[in-house]
Amino acid sequence: MTAAPSITITQVGDYVFSVDFSKALPALRVDEAEPIGGGTGPNPEQLLIAGVANCLCASLVFALGKFRQDGGGVSAEATCRIGRNDDERLRIVGVDVRITLGATAADMPRIDRVLDQFQRFCTVSESVKLGIPIAVSVRDGTGAQLT
């Protein structure tokens, strides 16, 4: 089993916290969005979708390399959908991740094999989707929808 990542989080004020990842990395200041917090840093929902999108992008880069494909760079936009549960509590009810490759599909002859498996390499999204639906789409550099 691999080493388990860990963080230390410390309240700085009201809803503001400092997240310490390790001595080698700078701390990250997080805050709740207004009107609850001051919006002085990313909120928990943003951190969650950042983790999902980052892991999916890294997994796509890994799969592109595995099949010796040049994706021309990878970028993504992620959104979480918020809704209320049966107790009227706010919950994340879905995550949408839109990934864009810089290269065209025509320049990546094995892109179909990459797309068939890259999501399975993603530790974060594969774990999160056990409780929250995640919709992933991939477009190439021309904007053509690949998935």
XYZ file of N, CA, C and O in Angstrom:
588
model
N 0.852 -1.175 0.000
C 0.000 0.000 0.000
C 0.899 1.241 0.000
O 1.919 1.276 0.664
N 0.496 2.266 -0.738
C 1.275 3.495 -0.805
C 1.025 4.350 0.433
O 0.042 4.174 1.141
N 1.946 5.278 0.674
C 1.802 6.181 1.814
C 0.538 7.017 1.657
O 0.238 7.509 0.571
N -0.176 7.178 2.741
C -1.423 7.939 2.717
C -1.112 9.430 2.791
O -0.434 9.871 3.712
N -1.601 10.218 1.832
C -1.418 11.673 1.914
C -2.110 12.210 3.161
O -3.136 11.681 3.595
N -1.560 13.255 3.732
C -2.187 13.858 4.903
C -1.973 15.364 4.878
O -1.079 15.868 4.196
N -2.820 16.053 5.589
C -2.739 17.510 5.736
C -2.995 17.853 7.190
O -3.514 17.039 7.950
N -2.639 19.064 7.573
C -3.024 19.621 8.868
C -3.770 20.910 8.571
O -3.313 21.719 7.767
N -4.924 21.077 9.194
C -5.717 22.273 8.951
C -5.925 22.993 10.287
O -6.221 22.358 11.295
N -5.721 24.319 10.265
C -5.788 25.116 11.488
C -6.640 26.357 11.242
O -6.425 27.066 10.249
N -7.566 26.608 12.144
C -8.405 27.791 12.019
C -7.570 29.045 12.248
O -6.822 29.155 13.208
N -7.729 30.008 11.319
C -7.034 31.290 11.394
C -8.003 32.354 11.911
O -7.624 33.270 12.615
N -9.270 32.231 11.551
C -10.303 33.174 11.970
C -11.621 32.767 11.351
O -11.637 32.141 10.309
N -12.708 33.103 11.989
C -14.054 32.742 11.536
C -14.051 31.459 10.703
O -13.857 30.380 11.225
N -14.248 31.568 9.374
C -14.296 30.393 8.502
C -13.010 30.235 7.683
O -12.974 29.490 6.714
N -11.978 30.936 8.070
C -10.693 30.904 7.372
C -9.790 29.869 8.043
O -9.646 29.860 9.271
N -9.207 29.013 7.216
C -8.307 27.976 7.716
C -7.025 27.988 6.900
O -7.018 28.385 5.731
N -5.955 27.539 7.519
C -4.689 27.343 6.826
C -4.488 25.841 6.666
O -4.562 25.091 7.650
N -4.272 25.411 5.426
C -4.060 23.998 5.147
C -2.568 23.796 4.909
O -2.001 24.371 3.978
N -1.964 22.991 5.755
C -0.538 22.696 5.660
C -0.382 21.314 5.027
O -0.847 20.318 5.581
N 0.266 21.274 3.870
C 0.444 20.020 3.145
C 1.714 19.298 3.576
O 1.770 18.091 3.587
N 2.753 20.035 3.857
C 4.015 19.506 4.364
C 4.992 20.657 4.425
O 4.722 21.749 3.920
N 6.124 20.415 5.011
C 7.127 21.474 5.116
C 7.653 21.889 3.743
O 8.124 22.999 3.564
N 7.561 21.031 2.766
C 8.097 21.321 1.431
C 7.157 22.166 0.574
O 7.560 22.666 -0.473
N 5.893 22.321 0.995
C 4.900 23.044 0.197
C 4.347 24.224 0.982
O 4.191 24.141 2.203
N 4.005 25.312 0.302
C 3.401 26.446 1.021
C 1.995 26.090 1.506
O 1.298 25.293 0.887
N 1.605 26.693 2.607
C 0.254 26.490 3.139
C -0.759 27.144 2.201
O -0.440 28.089 1.475
N -1.960 26.657 2.233
C -3.051 27.193 1.424
C -4.113 27.755 2.365
O -4.543 27.077 3.298
N -4.514 28.987 2.132
C -5.578 29.604 2.929
C -6.903 29.304 2.247
O -7.069 29.542 1.048
N -7.849 28.766 3.010
C -9.177 28.447 2.491
C -10.219 29.209 3.301
O -9.969 29.602 4.440
N -11.372 29.424 2.698
C -12.425 30.201 3.345
C -13.756 29.792 2.730
O -13.811 29.312 1.592
N -14.799 29.974 3.456
C -16.132 29.782 2.905
C -16.473 30.982 2.026
O -15.976 32.083 2.237
N -17.325 30.750 1.053
C -17.783 31.825 0.178
C -18.688 32.777 0.954
O -19.263 32.410 1.982
N -18.807 34.002 0.454
C -19.746 34.958 1.049
C -21.167 34.449 0.845
O -21.412 33.750 -0.127
N -22.097 34.647 1.683
C -22.079 35.558 2.826
C -21.616 34.891 4.119
O -21.466 35.568 5.127
N -21.391 33.578 4.117
C -20.960 32.912 5.356
C -19.536 33.309 5.707
O -19.240 33.735 6.800
N -18.631 33.143 4.750
C -17.238 33.513 4.954
C -16.920 34.779 4.189
O -17.802 35.460 3.682
N -15.645 35.062 4.075
C -15.229 36.266 3.366
C -14.786 36.020 1.943
O -14.473 36.955 1.217
N -14.736 34.738 1.530
C -14.318 34.425 0.165
C -12.861 34.765 -0.093
O -12.486 35.069 -1.219
N -12.008 34.679 0.942
C -10.598 35.057 0.790
C -9.718 33.923 0.284
O -8.516 34.107 0.126
N -10.312 32.794 0.039
C -9.565 31.649 -0.493
C -10.548 30.670 -1.083
O -11.764 30.870 -1.006
N -10.036 29.595 -1.687
C -10.952 28.602 -2.242
C -11.817 27.990 -1.140
O -11.386 27.858 0.000
N -13.053 27.652 -1.503
C -13.947 27.022 -0.535
C -13.877 25.498 -0.684
O -13.285 25.000 -1.648
N -14.448 24.749 0.241
C -14.353 23.293 0.179
C -14.874 22.681 -1.125
O -14.290 21.719 -1.634
N -15.944 23.239 -1.660
C -16.479 22.703 -2.911
C -15.463 22.880 -4.044
O -15.275 21.985 -4.871
N -14.809 24.039 -4.091
C -13.789 24.280 -5.114
C -12.604 23.340 -4.944
O -12.041 22.858 -5.929
N -12.222 23.078 -3.708
C -11.116 22.152 -3.464
C -11.464 20.753 -3.951
O -10.624 20.065 -4.540
N -12.699 20.332 -3.721
C -13.122 19.004 -4.170
C -13.072 18.897 -5.683
O -12.487 17.957 -6.230
N -13.667 19.873 -6.388
C -13.680 19.766 -7.849
C -12.292 19.998 -8.436
O -11.973 19.457 -9.492
N -11.444 20.763 -7.743
C -10.057 20.914 -8.200
C -9.336 19.581 -8.119
O -8.595 19.206 -9.034
N -9.556 18.844 -7.039
C -8.935 17.526 -6.896
C -9.411 16.557 -7.961
O -8.621 15.818 -8.558
N -10.705 16.554 -8.231
C -11.267 15.670 -9.257
C -10.710 16.033 -10.632
O -10.223 15.172 -11.369
N -10.773 17.314 -10.996
C -10.320 17.740 -12.330
C -8.820 17.533 -12.503
O -8.369 17.075 -13.557
N -8.036 17.858 -11.468
C -6.589 17.681 -11.559
C -6.228 16.216 -11.755
O -5.391 15.878 -12.601
N -6.861 15.336 -10.996
C -6.566 13.912 -11.116
C -6.970 13.374 -12.489
O -6.240 12.594 -13.100
N -8.117 13.811 -13.003
C -8.533 13.377 -14.344
C -7.555 13.854 -15.414
O -7.196 13.100 -16.318
N -7.112 15.099 -15.302
C -6.143 15.625 -16.274
C -4.819 14.866 -16.199
O -4.233 14.514 -17.222
N -4.347 14.622 -14.980
C -3.094 13.877 -14.817
C -3.240 12.455 -15.354
O -2.317 11.920 -15.985
N -4.394 11.844 -15.134
C -4.640 10.497 -15.649
C -4.682 10.488 -17.168
O -4.203 9.551 -17.816
N -5.241 11.543 -17.753
C -5.268 11.663 -19.208
C -3.850 11.828 -19.753
O -3.478 11.187 -20.740
N -3.049 12.640 -19.100
C -1.646 12.810 -19.513
C -0.907 11.475 -19.424
O -0.147 11.106 -20.318
N -1.144 10.730 -18.342
C -0.517 9.412 -18.185
C -0.921 8.485 -19.323
O -0.072 7.819 -19.936
N -2.227 8.431 -19.617
C -2.718 7.547 -20.682
C -2.189 7.982 -22.048
O -1.838 7.144 -22.881
N -2.118 9.285 -22.299
C -1.545 9.771 -23.562
C -0.105 9.295 -23.695
O 0.306 8.810 -24.759
N 0.665 9.399 -22.623
C 2.054 8.943 -22.657
C 2.164 7.454 -22.853
O 3.044 6.971 -23.589
N 1.279 6.708 -22.219
C 1.279 5.247 -22.337
C 1.110 4.815 -23.795
O 1.712 3.850 -24.241
N 0.284 5.557 -24.524
C 0.036 5.223 -25.929
C 0.827 6.108 -26.889
O 0.532 6.175 -28.068
N 1.818 6.814 -26.341
C 2.724 7.663 -27.129
C 1.972 8.662 -28.010
O 2.252 8.813 -29.201
N 1.020 9.335 -27.375
C 0.227 10.346 -28.057
C 0.579 11.714 -27.491
O 0.722 11.864 -26.272
N 0.711 12.711 -28.345
C 0.968 14.075 -27.894
C -0.355 14.819 -27.869
O -0.923 15.138 -28.918
N -0.849 15.083 -26.666
C -2.135 15.756 -26.526
C -2.066 17.252 -26.739
O -3.087 17.919 -26.758
N -0.859 17.797 -26.891
C -0.732 19.230 -27.128
C -1.128 20.075 -25.931
O -1.507 21.237 -26.077
N -1.050 19.509 -24.748
C -1.460 20.220 -23.539
C -2.880 19.839 -23.149
O -3.690 19.465 -24.004
N -3.153 19.906 -21.871
C -4.462 19.533 -21.338
C -4.948 20.653 -20.424
O -4.185 21.172 -19.610
N -6.199 21.030 -20.567
C -6.820 21.990 -19.644
C -8.217 21.476 -19.310
O -8.752 20.612 -20.005
N -8.783 21.999 -18.241
C -10.120 21.543 -17.848
C -10.862 22.654 -17.117
O -10.255 23.532 -16.504
N -12.162 22.588 -17.207
C -13.064 23.403 -16.398
C -13.925 22.425 -15.625
O -14.373 21.421 -16.174
N -14.137 22.708 -14.342
C -14.964 21.827 -13.516
C -16.015 22.651 -12.783
O -15.755 23.776 -12.358
N -17.185 22.077 -12.653
C -18.302 22.715 -11.973
C -18.964 21.686 -11.074
O -19.111 20.527 -11.466
N -19.360 22.124 -9.886
C -20.159 21.214 -9.065
C -21.589 21.739 -9.025
O -21.827 22.942 -9.045
N -22.508 20.804 -9.032
C -23.925 21.139 -8.931
C -24.347 20.953 -7.479
O -24.059 19.921 -6.883
N -24.986 21.977 -6.927
C -25.415 21.963 -5.532
C -26.928 21.798 -5.481
O -27.663 22.430 -6.242
N -27.384 20.935 -4.612
C -28.817 20.732 -4.417
C -29.096 20.414 -2.962
O -28.176 20.313 -2.149
N -30.336 20.265 -2.638
C -30.717 19.950 -1.258
C -31.119 18.482 -1.157
O -31.754 17.942 -2.056
N -30.731 17.870 -0.047
C -31.119 16.485 0.190
C -32.514 16.448 0.832
O -33.174 17.486 0.956
N -32.945 15.268 1.255
C -34.282 15.118 1.847
C -34.447 15.931 3.129
O -35.568 16.281 3.496
N -33.350 16.230 3.811
C -33.396 17.037 5.031
C -33.173 18.514 4.741
O -32.933 19.299 5.659
N -33.218 18.876 3.447
C -33.014 20.260 3.002
C -31.608 20.793 3.285
O -31.396 21.993 3.362
N -30.645 19.893 3.419
C -29.243 20.291 3.601
C -28.584 20.382 2.231
O -28.843 19.565 1.347
N -27.731 21.402 2.068
C -27.019 21.552 0.793
C -26.017 20.423 0.618
O -25.287 20.074 1.546
N -25.986 19.871 -0.577
C -25.062 18.791 -0.911
C -24.578 18.970 -2.348
O -25.274 19.559 -3.186
N -23.404 18.449 -2.639
C -22.936 18.386 -4.026
C -23.645 17.198 -4.652
O -23.515 16.070 -4.178
N -24.429 17.469 -5.696
C -25.220 16.406 -6.323
C -24.625 15.962 -7.658
O -25.119 15.024 -8.268
N -23.561 16.615 -8.084
C -22.913 16.205 -9.319
C -21.705 17.076 -9.614
O -21.610 18.211 -9.126
N -20.798 16.520 -10.359
C -19.603 17.239 -10.795
C -19.482 17.070 -12.299
O -19.621 15.954 -12.816
N -19.250 18.165 -12.993
C -19.047 18.143 -14.443
C -17.628 18.614 -14.737
O -17.229 19.686 -14.275
N -16.888 17.811 -15.483
C -15.519 18.157 -15.853
C -15.423 18.148 -17.371
O -15.750 17.154 -18.016
N -14.996 19.290 -17.925
C -14.837 19.442 -19.370
C -13.345 19.595 -19.661
O -12.745 20.613 -19.319
N -12.769 18.571 -20.263
C -11.334 18.547 -20.553
C -11.123 18.897 -22.016
O -11.860 18.435 -22.888
N -10.100 19.699 -22.265
C -9.750 20.068 -23.636
C -8.290 19.732 -23.897
O -7.412 20.065 -23.094
N -8.063 19.071 -25.007
C -6.710 18.773 -25.478
C -6.290 19.845 -26.466
O -7.125 20.381 -27.201
N -5.003 20.130 -26.533
C -4.511 21.109 -27.490
C -4.405 20.559 -28.897
O -4.539 21.287 -29.875
N -4.170 19.262 -29.026
C -4.001 18.618 -30.336
C -5.355 18.207 -30.911
O -6.347 18.103 -30.186
N -5.369 17.968 -32.203
C -6.584 17.473 -32.852
C -6.613 15.957 -32.777
O -5.568 15.305 -32.697
N -7.791 15.396 -32.812
C -7.947 13.943 -32.782
C -7.197 13.298 -33.946
O -6.612 12.223 -33.797
N -7.174 13.959 -35.095
C -6.491 13.417 -36.269
C -4.990 13.253 -36.040
O -4.353 12.402 -36.651
N -4.429 14.074 -35.135
C -2.997 13.985 -34.830
C -2.686 12.962 -33.741
O -1.529 12.801 -33.352
N -3.703 12.289 -33.233
C -3.524 11.294 -32.171
C -4.177 9.983 -32.609
O -5.330 9.708 -32.265
N -3.469 9.158 -33.380
C -4.084 7.963 -33.967
C -4.616 6.948 -32.947
O -5.476 6.144 -33.291
N -4.132 6.974 -31.726
C -4.612 6.018 -30.722
C -5.447 6.700 -29.619
O -5.591 6.182 -28.521
N -6.031 7.845 -29.953
C -6.795 8.581 -28.949
C -7.980 7.771 -28.434
O -8.344 7.874 -27.265
N -8.560 6.930 -29.271
C -9.684 6.111 -28.822
C -9.269 5.183 -27.683
O -10.016 5.000 -26.722
N -8.079 4.622 -27.746
C -7.591 3.738 -26.677
C -7.320 4.532 -25.407
O -7.575 4.055 -24.303
N -6.802 5.748 -25.574
C -6.555 6.625 -24.424
C -7.875 6.936 -23.722
O -7.999 6.791 -22.501
N -8.867 7.350 -24.493
C -10.158 7.747 -23.931
C -10.903 6.584 -23.292
O -11.662 6.779 -22.348
N -10.667 5.376 -23.797
C -11.325 4.196 -23.236
C -10.886 3.897 -21.811
O -11.610 3.247 -21.074
N -9.675 4.346 -21.429
C -9.199 3.912 -20.123
C -8.689 4.981 -19.180
O -8.496 4.698 -18.007
N -8.493 6.218 -19.616
C -7.840 7.193 -18.744
C -8.581 7.442 -17.432
O -7.966 7.639 -16.390
N -9.907 7.423 -17.450
C -10.656 7.704 -16.226
C -10.412 6.663 -15.140
O -10.419 6.972 -13.951
N -10.145 5.432 -15.550
C -9.912 4.366 -14.568
C -8.597 4.545 -13.824
O -8.403 3.965 -12.762
N -7.671 5.357 -14.363
C -6.413 5.630 -13.671
C -6.579 6.669 -12.559
O -5.685 6.843 -11.736
N -7.676 7.385 -12.544
C -7.870 8.521 -11.636
C -8.372 8.065 -10.269
O -9.549 7.737 -10.099
N -7.490 8.087 -9.298
C -7.818 7.679 -7.938
C -8.941 8.535 -7.352
O -9.872 8.010 -6.730
N -8.867 9.839 -7.559
C -9.825 10.750 -6.920
C -11.217 10.617 -7.524
O -12.194 10.386 -6.803
N -11.347 10.757 -8.839
C -12.694 10.712 -9.420
C -13.334 9.337 -9.267
O -14.538 9.224 -9.026
N -12.537 8.280 -9.372
C -13.088 6.932 -9.219
C -13.582 6.714 -7.789
O -14.522 5.949 -7.570
N -12.978 7.384 -6.822
C -13.424 7.282 -5.429
C -14.636 8.171 -5.175
O -15.633 7.736 -4.582
N -14.568 9.419 -5.631
C -15.649 10.373 -5.395
C -16.928 9.914 -6.071
O -18.020 10.044 -5.501
N -16.833 9.343 -7.268
C -18.057 8.985 -7.986
C -18.829 7.831 -7.342
O -19.955 7.573 -7.732
N -18.256 7.215 -6.320
C -19.023 6.223 -5.570
C -20.175 6.884 -4.816
O -21.166 6.235 -4.494
N -20.047 8.198 -4.546
C -21.103 8.912 -3.842
C -21.668 10.104 -4.588
O -22.750 10.573 -4.287
N -20.908 10.612 -5.575
C -21.332 11.792 -6.334
C -21.147 11.496 -7.817
O -20.040 11.152 -8.235
N -22.192 11.630 -8.625
C -22.021 11.406 -10.063
C -21.029 12.404 -10.672
O -21.045 13.587 -10.336
N -20.173 11.904 -11.547
C -19.193 12.743 -12.236
C -19.372 12.545 -13.731
O -19.301 11.418 -14.224
N -19.614 13.635 -14.440
C -19.739 13.604 -15.898
C -18.459 14.196 -16.483
O -18.064 15.306 -16.127
N -17.817 13.448 -17.375
C -16.561 13.885 -17.978
C -16.738 13.963 -19.482
O -17.252 13.032 -20.099
N -16.313 15.077 -20.063
C -16.293 15.199 -21.515
C -14.896 15.627 -21.938
O -14.190 16.294 -21.182
N -14.496 15.199 -23.136
C -13.186 15.556 -23.680
C -13.391 16.099 -25.085
O -14.120 15.507 -25.881
N -12.739 17.218 -25.353
C -12.746 17.820 -26.692
C -11.316 17.932 -27.173
O -10.396 18.052 -26.374
N -11.145 17.926 -28.484
C -9.793 18.120 -29.017
C -9.556 19.600 -29.264
O -10.392 20.441 -28.943
N -8.391 19.900 -29.836
C -7.983 21.291 -30.053
C -8.882 22.073 -31.001
O -8.874 23.299 -30.996
N -9.687 21.389 -31.813
C -10.616 22.066 -32.714
C -11.978 22.278 -32.051
O -12.859 22.902 -32.639
N -12.142 21.708 -30.857
C -13.434 21.785 -30.177
C -14.322 20.590 -30.448
O -15.440 20.521 -29.930
N -13.838 19.631 -31.239
C -14.638 18.442 -31.550
C -14.804 17.587 -30.298
O -13.831 17.315 -29.588
N -16.029 17.174 -30.041
C -16.346 16.334 -28.887
C -15.802 14.935 -29.121
O -16.133 14.296 -30.124
N -14.953 14.446 -28.189
C -14.381 13.106 -28.299
C -15.080 12.115 -27.389
O -15.106 10.914 -27.670
N -15.612 12.586 -26.263
C -16.380 11.713 -25.362
C -17.612 12.450 -24.882
O -17.677 13.646 -24.874
